[in-house]
Amino acid sequence: MPRQGMRKKQRERAQAAKKVKKTELKETQGAPQSPKAVESRAADMEAVLAKGEANEKLFELANRPKVAINVAGSSLEVVQDRSTQEHSGGVVWETALFLLRYLERRVLPGLRAASKPRVVELGSGCGLLGLGLARLGCQVTLTDQLCALPNLQSNVEAAGTTAKVQALSWGDPSDVAAVCSQGPVDLVVGYDVV
């Protein structure tokens, strides 16, 4: 019985994703675009989450090649590595957005008084949280497992921030020492860290 319920949910999600793609095709201005062209655009996380049932929208975001949010007056776009099987950081988890907005509104105003806050993000995945913090004026080091670094580094370069990328495998004393050697930090952040 539980397995049947899971399959039904999977079918419903697939149907919802198809409906969204069809709607996006209709809403596109100018000449009609192929479904592939629509899929290649970044989905605005906040706009998608604002409409409809959250679970369906999160499934839609996870199936996009890119997601974007507005940070410090401009769009921040990250590419998701949906093909990865080695780690869970191939897609942007919604809590990245929620934590970024919380830190932006409640924590950073107090930290910015002295200087640029130094931040280390644990388990950065695609880098949305750390890159957003860098756009907000923080000095950020994004960390993750070695297998996640190529996509993370690519997103850092595309974002044009001064954020640094560093390998950090938990339990590896040399990785931990390398991150700690960068000096004291003001904030250590992480979300959905597994």
Short mmCIF file of C-alpha atoms in Angstrom, two decimals, residues 65-67 75-81 87 89-92 124-132 134-135 142 148-163 165:
data_model
loop_
_atom_site.label_atom_id
_atom_site.label_comp_id
_atom_site.label_asym_id
_atom_site.label_seq_id
_atom_site.Cartn_x
_atom_site.Cartn_y
_atom_site.Cartn_z
CA PRO A 65 19.01 22.91 -14.97
CA LYS A 66 19.38 26.32 -13.26
CA VAL A 67 17.71 28.29 -10.50
CA SER A 75 19.80 38.00 -10.35
CA LEU A 76 22.04 35.27 -8.96
CA GLU A 77 21.87 32.12 -11.05
CA VAL A 78 23.34 28.71 -10.22
CA VAL A 79 23.54 25.59 -12.34
CA GLN A 80 22.33 22.38 -10.76
CA ASP A 81 24.17 19.09 -11.33
CA HIS A 87 26.54 13.64 -3.15
CA GLY A 89 24.52 18.90 -3.31
CA GLY A 90 23.67 18.58 -6.98
CA VAL A 91 20.39 20.48 -6.59
CA VAL A 92 19.53 23.63 -4.67
CA SER A 124 27.76 24.35 -0.15
CA GLY A 125 26.44 22.10 -2.94
CA CYS A 126 25.58 24.40 -5.85
CA GLY A 127 26.60 27.44 -3.80
CA LEU A 128 23.40 29.48 -3.74
CA LEU A 129 23.61 30.45 -0.05
CA GLY A 130 27.32 31.32 -0.04
CA LEU A 131 27.15 33.20 -3.33
CA GLY A 132 24.16 35.15 -2.06
CA ALA A 134 29.06 37.15 -1.08
CA ARG A 135 26.73 39.40 -3.08
CA LEU A 142 32.33 27.71 0.19
CA ALA A 148 31.04 18.49 -5.68
CA LEU A 149 33.71 21.11 -6.37
CA PRO A 150 33.66 21.28 -10.22
CA ASN A 151 30.04 22.49 -10.39
CA LEU A 152 30.50 24.69 -7.32
CA GLN A 153 33.62 26.33 -8.78
CA SER A 154 31.84 26.89 -12.08
CA ASN A 155 28.94 28.61 -10.30
CA VAL A 156 31.36 30.82 -8.33
CA GLU A 157 33.12 31.90 -11.53
CA ALA A 158 29.81 32.58 -13.32
CA ALA A 159 28.54 34.68 -10.39
CA GLY A 160 31.58 36.95 -10.55
CA THR A 161 32.02 37.14 -6.77
CA THR A 162 35.17 36.99 -4.67
CA ALA A 163 33.99 33.81 -2.93
CA VAL A 165 35.99 27.32 -2.97
#
